[in-house]
Amino acid sequence: KFKGDGKGGKGEGKGKGKGDKGKGKGKGKEKGKGKGRDKGKKALEGYASEQLTPEGHLGNGMFSEVFRGSFKTPSGPMQVAIKPELAELELHILEKIARCQPPPKGVVPVLDAAHCTPNGPVALMRLGTLGTLESGLPKLRQAGAFGDEAFVAVVASVAEGLASLHELEIVHCDPKPGNLVLHSDNTTSEVSVWLIDFGD
Protein backbone atom coordinates (compact mmCIF):
# COMPACT_ATOMS: atom_id res chain seq x y z
CA LYS A 1 0.00 0.00 0.00
CA PHE A 2 2.76 2.45 0.88
CA LYS A 3 4.50 1.78 -2.44
CA GLY A 4 1.25 2.33 -4.17
CA ASP A 5 0.76 5.65 -2.37
CA GLY A 6 4.31 6.71 -3.19
CA LYS A 7 3.81 6.00 -6.88
CA GLY A 8 0.50 7.74 -6.72
CA GLY A 9 2.17 10.77 -5.17
CA LYS A 10 4.68 10.93 -7.99
CA GLY A 11 1.91 10.54 -10.48
CA GLU A 12 -0.03 13.40 -8.96
CA GLY A 13 3.04 15.62 -8.97
CA LYS A 14 3.70 14.94 -12.64
CA GLY A 15 0.04 15.39 -13.46
CA LYS A 16 -0.11 18.76 -11.77
CA GLY A 17 2.99 19.97 -13.57
CA LYS A 18 1.65 18.93 -16.95
CA GLY A 19 -1.74 20.25 -16.07
CA ASP A 20 -0.33 23.68 -15.27
CA LYS A 21 1.58 23.75 -18.54
CA GLY A 22 -1.53 22.60 -20.32
CA LYS A 23 -3.53 25.36 -18.69
CA GLY A 24 -0.97 27.91 -19.83
CA LYS A 25 -1.21 26.69 -23.42
CA GLY A 26 -4.94 26.51 -23.15
CA LYS A 27 -5.18 30.15 -22.11
CA GLY A 28 -3.15 31.17 -25.14
CA LYS A 29 -5.42 29.17 -27.41
CA GLU A 30 -8.51 30.57 -25.73
CA LYS A 31 -7.24 34.11 -26.38
CA GLY A 32 -6.71 33.19 -30.02
CA LYS A 33 -10.16 31.67 -30.22
CA GLY A 34 -11.62 34.76 -28.59
CA LYS A 35 -10.05 37.01 -31.24
CA GLY A 36 -11.30 34.68 -33.95
CA ARG A 37 -14.81 34.75 -32.53
CA ASP A 38 -14.74 38.56 -32.31
CA LYS A 39 -13.55 38.80 -35.92
CA GLY A 40 -16.20 36.33 -37.06
CA LYS A 41 -18.91 38.18 -35.13
CA LYS A 42 -17.82 41.50 -36.66
CA ALA A 43 -17.95 39.99 -40.16
CA LEU A 44 -21.35 38.48 -39.43
CA GLU A 45 -22.76 41.80 -38.20
CA GLY A 46 -21.73 43.36 -41.51
CA TYR A 47 -24.52 41.38 -43.19
CA ALA A 48 -27.24 42.84 -40.96
CA SER A 49 -29.95 45.17 -42.28
CA GLU A 50 -33.30 46.50 -41.09
CA GLN A 51 -34.95 43.28 -42.27
CA LEU A 52 -32.09 40.80 -41.84
CA THR A 53 -30.54 39.57 -38.59
CA PRO A 54 -27.59 37.16 -39.09
CA GLU A 55 -27.43 34.51 -36.36
CA GLY A 56 -24.44 32.30 -37.08
CA HIS A 57 -22.36 30.16 -39.40
CA LEU A 58 -24.23 27.60 -41.51
CA GLY A 59 -21.60 26.13 -43.82
CA ASN A 60 -19.02 26.86 -46.50
CA GLY A 61 -19.91 27.65 -50.10
CA MET A 62 -17.52 27.53 -53.05
CA PHE A 63 -16.60 31.21 -52.74
CA SER A 64 -17.52 32.17 -49.17
CA GLU A 65 -19.12 31.18 -45.89
CA VAL A 66 -22.87 30.67 -45.74
CA PHE A 67 -24.72 32.07 -42.72
CA ARG A 68 -28.12 31.54 -41.16
CA GLY A 69 -30.39 34.29 -39.94
CA SER A 70 -33.87 35.73 -39.52
CA PHE A 71 -35.55 37.81 -42.23
CA LYS A 72 -38.59 40.01 -41.65
CA THR A 73 -41.38 39.39 -44.18
CA PRO A 74 -44.98 40.72 -44.33
CA SER A 75 -46.14 37.38 -42.92
CA GLY A 76 -43.60 37.41 -40.08
CA PRO A 77 -39.94 36.50 -39.44
CA MET A 78 -38.53 33.67 -41.53
CA GLN A 79 -35.38 31.57 -41.05
CA VAL A 80 -33.05 32.02 -44.01
CA ALA A 81 -29.72 30.94 -45.44
CA ILE A 82 -27.52 33.96 -46.24
CA LYS A 83 -25.12 33.50 -49.15
CA PRO A 84 -22.68 36.34 -49.97
CA GLU A 85 -20.17 36.71 -52.83
CA LEU A 86 -22.08 34.81 -55.49
CA ALA A 87 -20.58 33.83 -58.83
CA GLU A 88 -22.23 35.61 -61.77
CA LEU A 89 -23.91 32.42 -63.02
CA GLU A 90 -25.43 31.53 -59.65
CA LEU A 91 -26.67 35.10 -59.14
CA HIS A 92 -28.39 34.97 -62.54
CA ILE A 93 -30.04 31.63 -61.64
CA LEU A 94 -31.22 32.82 -58.23
CA GLU A 95 -32.67 35.99 -59.78
CA LYS A 96 -34.70 33.81 -62.16
CA ILE A 97 -35.99 31.65 -59.30
CA ALA A 98 -36.79 34.70 -57.12
CA ARG A 99 -38.99 36.18 -59.86
CA CYS A 100 -41.17 33.06 -60.07
CA GLN A 101 -44.62 33.30 -58.48
CA PRO A 102 -45.57 30.83 -57.18
CA PRO A 103 -42.07 29.48 -56.34
CA PRO A 104 -40.93 26.51 -58.45
CA LYS A 105 -41.83 23.16 -56.86
CA GLY A 106 -38.97 21.10 -55.48
CA VAL A 107 -36.59 24.09 -55.47
CA VAL A 108 -35.50 26.14 -52.45
CA PRO A 109 -37.56 29.37 -52.28
CA VAL A 110 -35.39 32.42 -52.99
CA LEU A 111 -36.62 35.48 -51.08
CA ASP A 112 -34.09 37.93 -52.52
CA ALA A 113 -31.18 37.25 -54.87
CA ALA A 114 -29.36 40.51 -54.02
CA HIS A 115 -30.38 41.86 -50.61
CA CYS A 116 -28.35 44.98 -49.72
CA THR A 117 -26.12 44.87 -46.61
CA PRO A 118 -23.08 46.92 -45.47
CA ASN A 119 -20.82 44.02 -46.58
CA GLY A 120 -22.43 43.93 -50.02
CA PRO A 121 -25.37 42.12 -51.63
CA VAL A 122 -26.36 38.67 -50.36
CA ALA A 123 -28.79 36.02 -51.57
CA LEU A 124 -31.50 34.99 -49.12
CA MET A 125 -33.09 31.54 -49.33
CA ARG A 126 -35.51 29.70 -47.08
CA LEU A 127 -33.62 27.63 -44.53
CA GLY A 128 -34.41 23.91 -44.57
CA THR A 129 -35.33 23.24 -40.94
CA LEU A 130 -34.15 19.60 -41.05
CA GLY A 131 -30.80 20.14 -42.76
CA THR A 132 -29.56 18.33 -45.85
CA LEU A 133 -30.64 14.86 -46.87
CA GLU A 134 -27.01 13.79 -46.51
CA SER A 135 -26.83 14.83 -42.84
CA GLY A 136 -30.40 13.85 -41.94
CA LEU A 137 -30.62 10.46 -43.65
CA PRO A 138 -28.81 8.44 -40.93
CA LYS A 139 -31.15 9.88 -38.26
CA LEU A 140 -34.23 9.18 -40.38
CA ARG A 141 -33.12 5.60 -40.97
CA GLN A 142 -32.36 5.10 -37.29
CA ALA A 143 -35.84 6.35 -36.40
CA GLY A 144 -37.38 4.04 -38.99
CA ALA A 145 -38.76 7.06 -40.85
CA PHE A 146 -37.13 6.41 -44.23
CA GLY A 147 -38.78 3.40 -45.80
CA ASP A 148 -39.78 2.68 -49.39
CA GLU A 149 -42.52 5.32 -49.45
CA ALA A 150 -40.19 8.06 -48.21
CA PHE A 151 -37.54 7.03 -50.76
CA VAL A 152 -40.05 7.24 -53.62
CA ALA A 153 -41.29 10.63 -52.34
CA VAL A 154 -37.74 12.04 -52.31
CA VAL A 155 -37.02 10.78 -55.84
CA ALA A 156 -40.34 12.24 -57.07
CA SER A 157 -39.58 15.59 -55.42
CA VAL A 158 -36.10 15.73 -56.96
CA ALA A 159 -37.56 14.94 -60.38
CA GLU A 160 -40.16 17.67 -59.88
CA GLY A 161 -37.47 20.15 -58.86
CA LEU A 162 -35.31 19.34 -61.89
CA ALA A 163 -38.35 19.71 -64.17
CA SER A 164 -39.13 23.10 -62.59
CA LEU A 165 -35.57 24.26 -63.26
CA HIS A 166 -35.65 22.97 -66.84
CA GLU A 167 -38.77 25.07 -67.48
CA LEU A 168 -36.64 28.07 -66.48
CA GLU A 169 -33.85 26.86 -68.78
CA ILE A 170 -31.67 26.03 -65.78
CA VAL A 171 -29.67 22.79 -65.59
CA HIS A 172 -28.65 21.60 -62.11
CA CYS A 173 -25.34 19.81 -62.60
CA ASP A 174 -24.99 18.24 -59.15
CA PRO A 175 -28.23 16.83 -57.64
CA LYS A 176 -26.88 14.82 -54.69
CA PRO A 177 -27.93 14.30 -51.02
CA GLY A 178 -25.73 17.21 -49.90
CA ASN A 179 -27.59 19.52 -52.30
CA LEU A 180 -31.05 18.53 -51.10
CA VAL A 181 -32.51 20.15 -47.98
CA LEU A 182 -35.43 18.89 -45.92
CA HIS A 183 -38.00 21.30 -44.54
CA SER A 184 -40.99 20.99 -42.23
CA ASP A 185 -43.09 23.95 -41.06
CA ASN A 186 -44.33 21.98 -38.00
CA THR A 187 -47.97 22.49 -38.98
CA THR A 188 -48.14 19.14 -40.77
CA SER A 189 -46.17 15.91 -40.74
CA GLU A 190 -45.14 16.45 -44.36
CA VAL A 191 -41.50 17.13 -45.22
CA SER A 192 -40.55 19.15 -48.31
CA VAL A 193 -37.40 18.35 -50.29
CA TRP A 194 -35.69 21.30 -52.01
CA LEU A 195 -32.80 21.43 -54.49
CA ILE A 196 -30.08 23.94 -53.52
CA ASP A 197 -26.63 25.05 -54.76
CA PHE A 198 -26.86 26.27 -58.33
CA GLY A 199 -23.20 27.17 -58.91
CA ASP A 200 -21.33 26.01 -61.98
PDB file of C-alpha atoms in Angstrom:
ATOM      1  CA  LYS A   1       0.000   0.000   0.000  1.00  0.00           C
ATOM      2  CA  PHE A   2       2.760   2.450   0.884  1.00  0.00           C
ATOM      3  CA  LYS A   3       4.497   1.776  -2.436  1.00  0.00           C
ATOM      4  CA  GLY A   4       1.253   2.328  -4.171  1.00  0.00           C
ATOM      5  CA  ASP A   5       0.755   5.651  -2.369  1.00  0.00           C
ATOM      6  CA  GLY A   6       4.307   6.714  -3.191  1.00  0.00           C
ATOM      7  CA  LYS A   7       3.811   6.003  -6.879  1.00  0.00           C
ATOM      8  CA  GLY A   8       0.497   7.737  -6.718  1.00  0.00           C
ATOM      9  CA  GLY A   9       2.171  10.766  -5.168  1.00  0.00           C
ATOM     10  CA  LYS A  10       4.684  10.928  -7.992  1.00  0.00           C
ATOM     11  CA  GLY A  11       1.913  10.541 -10.479  1.00  0.00           C
ATOM     12  CA  GLU A  12      -0.035  13.400  -8.963  1.00  0.00           C
ATOM     13  CA  GLY A  13       3.035  15.620  -8.974  1.00  0.00           C
ATOM     14  CA  LYS A  14       3.697  14.944 -12.637  1.00  0.00           C
ATOM     15  CA  GLY A  15       0.045  15.385 -13.456  1.00  0.00           C
ATOM     16  CA  LYS A  16      -0.106  18.764 -11.765  1.00  0.00           C
ATOM     17  CA  GLY A  17       2.992  19.966 -13.571  1.00  0.00           C
ATOM     18  CA  LYS A  18       1.654  18.927 -16.950  1.00  0.00           C
ATOM     19  CA  GLY A  19      -1.743  20.251 -16.065  1.00  0.00           C
ATOM     20  CA  ASP A  20      -0.334  23.679 -15.272  1.00  0.00           C
ATOM     21  CA  LYS A  21       1.577  23.749 -18.541  1.00  0.00           C
ATOM     22  CA  GLY A  22      -1.532  22.597 -20.325  1.00  0.00           C
ATOM     23  CA  LYS A  23      -3.527  25.362 -18.692  1.00  0.00           C
ATOM     24  CA  GLY A  24      -0.965  27.911 -19.831  1.00  0.00           C
ATOM     25  CA  LYS A  25      -1.206  26.687 -23.422  1.00  0.00           C
ATOM     26  CA  GLY A  26      -4.939  26.514 -23.150  1.00  0.00           C
ATOM     27  CA  LYS A  27      -5.183  30.150 -22.108  1.00  0.00           C
ATOM     28  CA  GLY A  28      -3.151  31.172 -25.143  1.00  0.00           C
ATOM     29  CA  LYS A  29      -5.417  29.174 -27.412  1.00  0.00           C
ATOM     30  CA  GLU A  30      -8.506  30.567 -25.733  1.00  0.00           C
ATOM     31  CA  LYS A  31      -7.243  34.107 -26.380  1.00  0.00           C
ATOM     32  CA  GLY A  32      -6.706  33.194 -30.020  1.00  0.00           C
ATOM     33  CA  LYS A  33     -10.156  31.670 -30.221  1.00  0.00           C
ATOM     34  CA  GLY A  34     -11.621  34.765 -28.595  1.00  0.00           C
ATOM     35  CA  LYS A  35     -10.046  37.014 -31.236  1.00  0.00           C
ATOM     36  CA  GLY A  36     -11.295  34.679 -33.954  1.00  0.00           C
ATOM     37  CA  ARG A  37     -14.812  34.746 -32.525  1.00  0.00           C
ATOM     38  CA  ASP A  38     -14.741  38.562 -32.309  1.00  0.00           C
ATOM     39  CA  LYS A  39     -13.549  38.802 -35.918  1.00  0.00           C
ATOM     40  CA  GLY A  40     -16.205  36.334 -37.059  1.00  0.00           C
ATOM     41  CA  LYS A  41     -18.909  38.185 -35.128  1.00  0.00           C
ATOM     42  CA  LYS A  42     -17.822  41.497 -36.662  1.00  0.00           C
ATOM     43  CA  ALA A  43     -17.947  39.988 -40.165  1.00  0.00           C
ATOM     44  CA  LEU A  44     -21.350  38.483 -39.433  1.00  0.00           C
ATOM     45  CA  GLU A  45     -22.759  41.802 -38.196  1.00  0.00           C
ATOM     46  CA  GLY A  46     -21.732  43.359 -41.509  1.00  0.00           C
ATOM     47  CA  TYR A  47     -24.522  41.385 -43.189  1.00  0.00           C
ATOM     48  CA  ALA A  48     -27.243  42.843 -40.957  1.00  0.00           C
ATOM     49  CA  SER A  49     -29.946  45.169 -42.281  1.00  0.00           C
ATOM     50  CA  GLU A  50     -33.302  46.502 -41.086  1.00  0.00           C
ATOM     51  CA  GLN A  51     -34.949  43.284 -42.266  1.00  0.00           C
ATOM     52  CA  LEU A  52     -32.092  40.802 -41.835  1.00  0.00           C
ATOM     53  CA  THR A  53     -30.538  39.565 -38.587  1.00  0.00           C
ATOM     54  CA  PRO A  54     -27.593  37.156 -39.088  1.00  0.00           C
ATOM     55  CA  GLU A  55     -27.433  34.511 -36.361  1.00  0.00           C
ATOM     56  CA  GLY A  56     -24.435  32.301 -37.079  1.00  0.00           C
ATOM     57  CA  HIS A  57     -22.356  30.158 -39.397  1.00  0.00           C
ATOM     58  CA  LEU A  58     -24.226  27.596 -41.510  1.00  0.00           C
ATOM     59  CA  GLY A  59     -21.598  26.127 -43.818  1.00  0.00           C
ATOM     60  CA  ASN A  60     -19.023  26.860 -46.501  1.00  0.00           C
ATOM     61  CA  GLY A  61     -19.907  27.655 -50.100  1.00  0.00           C
ATOM     62  CA  MET A  62     -17.522  27.526 -53.052  1.00  0.00           C
ATOM     63  CA  PHE A  63     -16.598  31.208 -52.741  1.00  0.00           C
ATOM     64  CA  SER A  64     -17.515  32.172 -49.166  1.00  0.00           C
ATOM     65  CA  GLU A  65     -19.124  31.182 -45.886  1.00  0.00           C
ATOM     66  CA  VAL A  66     -22.873  30.673 -45.737  1.00  0.00           C
ATOM     67  CA  PHE A  67     -24.718  32.065 -42.716  1.00  0.00           C
ATOM     68  CA  ARG A  68     -28.124  31.542 -41.159  1.00  0.00           C
ATOM     69  CA  GLY A  69     -30.385  34.286 -39.936  1.00  0.00           C
ATOM     70  CA  SER A  70     -33.867  35.726 -39.518  1.00  0.00           C
ATOM     71  CA  PHE A  71     -35.548  37.809 -42.228  1.00  0.00           C
ATOM     72  CA  LYS A  72     -38.593  40.013 -41.648  1.00  0.00           C
ATOM     73  CA  THR A  73     -41.376  39.394 -44.177  1.00  0.00           C
ATOM     74  CA  PRO A  74     -44.977  40.720 -44.334  1.00  0.00           C
ATOM     75  CA  SER A  75     -46.144  37.375 -42.924  1.00  0.00           C
ATOM     76  CA  GLY A  76     -43.605  37.411 -40.076  1.00  0.00           C
ATOM     77  CA  PRO A  77     -39.944  36.501 -39.441  1.00  0.00           C
ATOM     78  CA  MET A  78     -38.534  33.672 -41.528  1.00  0.00           C
ATOM     79  CA  GLN A  79     -35.381  31.574 -41.048  1.00  0.00           C
ATOM     80  CA  VAL A  80     -33.049  32.015 -44.010  1.00  0.00           C
ATOM     81  CA  ALA A  81     -29.723  30.939 -45.440  1.00  0.00           C
ATOM     82  CA  ILE A  82     -27.519  33.960 -46.237  1.00  0.00           C
ATOM     83  CA  LYS A  83     -25.120  33.505 -49.149  1.00  0.00           C
ATOM     84  CA  PRO A  84     -22.680  36.341 -49.970  1.00  0.00           C
ATOM     85  CA  GLU A  85     -20.175  36.715 -52.827  1.00  0.00           C
ATOM     86  CA  LEU A  86     -22.081  34.806 -55.489  1.00  0.00           C
ATOM     87  CA  ALA A  87     -20.577  33.833 -58.826  1.00  0.00           C
ATOM     88  CA  GLU A  88     -22.229  35.613 -61.768  1.00  0.00           C
ATOM     89  CA  LEU A  89     -23.907  32.418 -63.024  1.00  0.00           C
ATOM     90  CA  GLU A  90     -25.427  31.534 -59.648  1.00  0.00           C
ATOM     91  CA  LEU A  91     -26.669  35.098 -59.142  1.00  0.00           C
ATOM     92  CA  HIS A  92     -28.389  34.971 -62.540  1.00  0.00           C
ATOM     93  CA  ILE A  93     -30.039  31.627 -61.641  1.00  0.00           C
ATOM     94  CA  LEU A  94     -31.220  32.823 -58.226  1.00  0.00           C
ATOM     95  CA  GLU A  95     -32.670  35.994 -59.776  1.00  0.00           C
ATOM     96  CA  LYS A  96     -34.702  33.813 -62.162  1.00  0.00           C
ATOM     97  CA  ILE A  97     -35.993  31.653 -59.302  1.00  0.00           C
ATOM     98  CA  ALA A  98     -36.789  34.704 -57.123  1.00  0.00           C
ATOM     99  CA  ARG A  99     -38.988  36.182 -59.865  1.00  0.00           C
ATOM    100  CA  CYS A 100     -41.168  33.060 -60.069  1.00  0.00           C
ATOM    101  CA  GLN A 101     -44.624  33.300 -58.484  1.00  0.00           C
ATOM    102  CA  PRO A 102     -45.569  30.827 -57.176  1.00  0.00           C
ATOM    103  CA  PRO A 103     -42.069  29.481 -56.343  1.00  0.00           C
ATOM    104  CA  PRO A 104     -40.931  26.505 -58.445  1.00  0.00           C
ATOM    105  CA  LYS A 105     -41.828  23.159 -56.861  1.00  0.00           C
ATOM    106  CA  GLY A 106     -38.965  21.101 -55.478  1.00  0.00           C
ATOM    107  CA  VAL A 107     -36.587  24.095 -55.474  1.00  0.00           C
ATOM    108  CA  VAL A 108     -35.501  26.140 -52.450  1.00  0.00           C
ATOM    109  CA  PRO A 109     -37.560  29.368 -52.279  1.00  0.00           C
ATOM    110  CA  VAL A 110     -35.387  32.425 -52.988  1.00  0.00           C
ATOM    111  CA  LEU A 111     -36.621  35.485 -51.077  1.00  0.00           C
ATOM    112  CA  ASP A 112     -34.086  37.932 -52.519  1.00  0.00           C
ATOM    113  CA  ALA A 113     -31.178  37.247 -54.872  1.00  0.00           C
ATOM    114  CA  ALA A 114     -29.361  40.509 -54.017  1.00  0.00           C
ATOM    115  CA  HIS A 115     -30.382  41.864 -50.611  1.00  0.00           C
ATOM    116  CA  CYS A 116     -28.352  44.981 -49.721  1.00  0.00           C
ATOM    117  CA  THR A 117     -26.119  44.872 -46.613  1.00  0.00           C
ATOM    118  CA  PRO A 118     -23.078  46.923 -45.465  1.00  0.00           C
ATOM    119  CA  ASN A 119     -20.819  44.024 -46.576  1.00  0.00           C
ATOM    120  CA  GLY A 120     -22.428  43.933 -50.022  1.00  0.00           C
ATOM    121  CA  PRO A 121     -25.374  42.122 -51.627  1.00  0.00           C
ATOM    122  CA  VAL A 122     -26.357  38.668 -50.357  1.00  0.00           C
ATOM    123  CA  ALA A 123     -28.792  36.017 -51.566  1.00  0.00           C
ATOM    124  CA  LEU A 124     -31.502  34.988 -49.117  1.00  0.00           C
ATOM    125  CA  MET A 125     -33.088  31.536 -49.331  1.00  0.00           C
ATOM    126  CA  ARG A 126     -35.514  29.699 -47.075  1.00  0.00           C
ATOM    127  CA  LEU A 127     -33.621  27.634 -44.534  1.00  0.00           C
ATOM    128  CA  GLY A 128     -34.407  23.910 -44.574  1.00  0.00           C
ATOM    129  CA  THR A 129     -35.330  23.235 -40.943  1.00  0.00           C
ATOM    130  CA  LEU A 130     -34.155  19.597 -41.046  1.00  0.00           C
ATOM    131  CA  GLY A 131     -30.802  20.137 -42.757  1.00  0.00           C
ATOM    132  CA  THR A 132     -29.562  18.327 -45.852  1.00  0.00           C
ATOM    133  CA  LEU A 133     -30.644  14.859 -46.869  1.00  0.00           C
ATOM    134  CA  GLU A 134     -27.013  13.792 -46.506  1.00  0.00           C
ATOM    135  CA  SER A 135     -26.828  14.826 -42.835  1.00  0.00           C
ATOM    136  CA  GLY A 136     -30.398  13.855 -41.939  1.00  0.00           C
ATOM    137  CA  LEU A 137     -30.621  10.461 -43.648  1.00  0.00           C
ATOM    138  CA  PRO A 138     -28.814   8.444 -40.927  1.00  0.00           C
ATOM    139  CA  LYS A 139     -31.154   9.875 -38.258  1.00  0.00           C
ATOM    140  CA  LEU A 140     -34.235   9.175 -40.376  1.00  0.00           C
ATOM    141  CA  ARG A 141     -33.122   5.603 -40.966  1.00  0.00           C
ATOM    142  CA  GLN A 142     -32.364   5.098 -37.289  1.00  0.00           C
ATOM    143  CA  ALA A 143     -35.842   6.354 -36.402  1.00  0.00           C
ATOM    144  CA  GLY A 144     -37.377   4.044 -38.988  1.00  0.00           C
ATOM    145  CA  ALA A 145     -38.758   7.059 -40.851  1.00  0.00           C
ATOM    146  CA  PHE A 146     -37.127   6.413 -44.229  1.00  0.00           C
ATOM    147  CA  GLY A 147     -38.775   3.400 -45.796  1.00  0.00           C
ATOM    148  CA  ASP A 148     -39.778   2.676 -49.390  1.00  0.00           C
ATOM    149  CA  GLU A 149     -42.524   5.322 -49.447  1.00  0.00           C
ATOM    150  CA  ALA A 150     -40.186   8.062 -48.214  1.00  0.00           C
ATOM    151  CA  PHE A 151     -37.544   7.030 -50.756  1.00  0.00           C
ATOM    152  CA  VAL A 152     -40.046   7.237 -53.621  1.00  0.00           C
ATOM    153  CA  ALA A 153     -41.289  10.628 -52.337  1.00  0.00           C
ATOM    154  CA  VAL A 154     -37.741  12.037 -52.313  1.00  0.00           C
ATOM    155  CA  VAL A 155     -37.023  10.784 -55.840  1.00  0.00           C
ATOM    156  CA  ALA A 156     -40.340  12.237 -57.066  1.00  0.00           C
ATOM    157  CA  SER A 157     -39.581  15.590 -55.415  1.00  0.00           C
ATOM    158  CA  VAL A 158     -36.098  15.733 -56.962  1.00  0.00           C
ATOM    159  CA  ALA A 159     -37.561  14.937 -60.384  1.00  0.00           C
ATOM    160  CA  GLU A 160     -40.160  17.671 -59.884  1.00  0.00           C
ATOM    161  CA  GLY A 161     -37.467  20.153 -58.857  1.00  0.00           C
ATOM    162  CA  LEU A 162     -35.310  19.344 -61.886  1.00  0.00           C
ATOM    163  CA  ALA A 163     -38.346  19.707 -64.165  1.00  0.00           C
ATOM    164  CA  SER A 164     -39.126  23.102 -62.587  1.00  0.00           C
ATOM    165  CA  LEU A 165     -35.574  24.260 -63.261  1.00  0.00           C
ATOM    166  CA  HIS A 166     -35.650  22.973 -66.839  1.00  0.00           C
ATOM    167  CA  GLU A 167     -38.766  25.065 -67.481  1.00  0.00           C
ATOM    168  CA  LEU A 168     -36.645  28.070 -66.482  1.00  0.00           C
ATOM    169  CA  GLU A 169     -33.850  26.861 -68.778  1.00  0.00           C
ATOM    170  CA  ILE A 170     -31.673  26.029 -65.783  1.00  0.00           C
ATOM    171  CA  VAL A 171     -29.666  22.787 -65.595  1.00  0.00           C
ATOM    172  CA  HIS A 172     -28.650  21.598 -62.113  1.00  0.00           C
ATOM    173  CA  CYS A 173     -25.340  19.806 -62.602  1.00  0.00           C
ATOM    174  CA  ASP A 174     -24.987  18.244 -59.148  1.00  0.00           C
ATOM    175  CA  PRO A 175     -28.232  16.829 -57.640  1.00  0.00           C
ATOM    176  CA  LYS A 176     -26.876  14.824 -54.694  1.00  0.00           C
ATOM    177  CA  PRO A 177     -27.928  14.298 -51.016  1.00  0.00           C
ATOM    178  CA  GLY A 178     -25.727  17.207 -49.903  1.00  0.00           C
ATOM    179  CA  ASN A 179     -27.586  19.519 -52.301  1.00  0.00           C
ATOM    180  CA  LEU A 180     -31.051  18.525 -51.097  1.00  0.00           C
ATOM    181  CA  VAL A 181     -32.510  20.155 -47.980  1.00  0.00           C
ATOM    182  CA  LEU A 182     -35.428  18.888 -45.922  1.00  0.00           C
ATOM    183  CA  HIS A 183     -38.000  21.303 -44.539  1.00  0.00           C
ATOM    184  CA  SER A 184     -40.992  20.986 -42.234  1.00  0.00           C
ATOM    185  CA  ASP A 185     -43.088  23.945 -41.061  1.00  0.00           C
ATOM    186  CA  ASN A 186     -44.329  21.977 -37.999  1.00  0.00           C
ATOM    187  CA  THR A 187     -47.968  22.495 -38.979  1.00  0.00           C
ATOM    188  CA  THR A 188     -48.139  19.141 -40.768  1.00  0.00           C
ATOM    189  CA  SER A 189     -46.170  15.907 -40.736  1.00  0.00           C
ATOM    190  CA  GLU A 190     -45.139  16.449 -44.362  1.00  0.00           C
ATOM    191  CA  VAL A 191     -41.500  17.131 -45.221  1.00  0.00           C
ATOM    192  CA  SER A 192     -40.547  19.152 -48.309  1.00  0.00           C
ATOM    193  CA  VAL A 193     -37.397  18.354 -50.294  1.00  0.00           C
ATOM    194  CA  TRP A 194     -35.690  21.298 -52.010  1.00  0.00           C
ATOM    195  CA  LEU A 195     -32.803  21.434 -54.488  1.00  0.00           C
ATOM    196  CA  ILE A 196     -30.082  23.938 -53.519  1.00  0.00           C
ATOM    197  CA  ASP A 197     -26.630  25.047 -54.757  1.00  0.00           C
ATOM    198  CA  PHE A 198     -26.864  26.268 -58.335  1.00  0.00           C
ATOM    199  CA  GLY A 199     -23.205  27.168 -58.909  1.00  0.00           C
ATOM    200  CA  ASP A 200     -21.325  26.010 -61.976  1.00  0.00           C
TER     201      ASP A 200
END
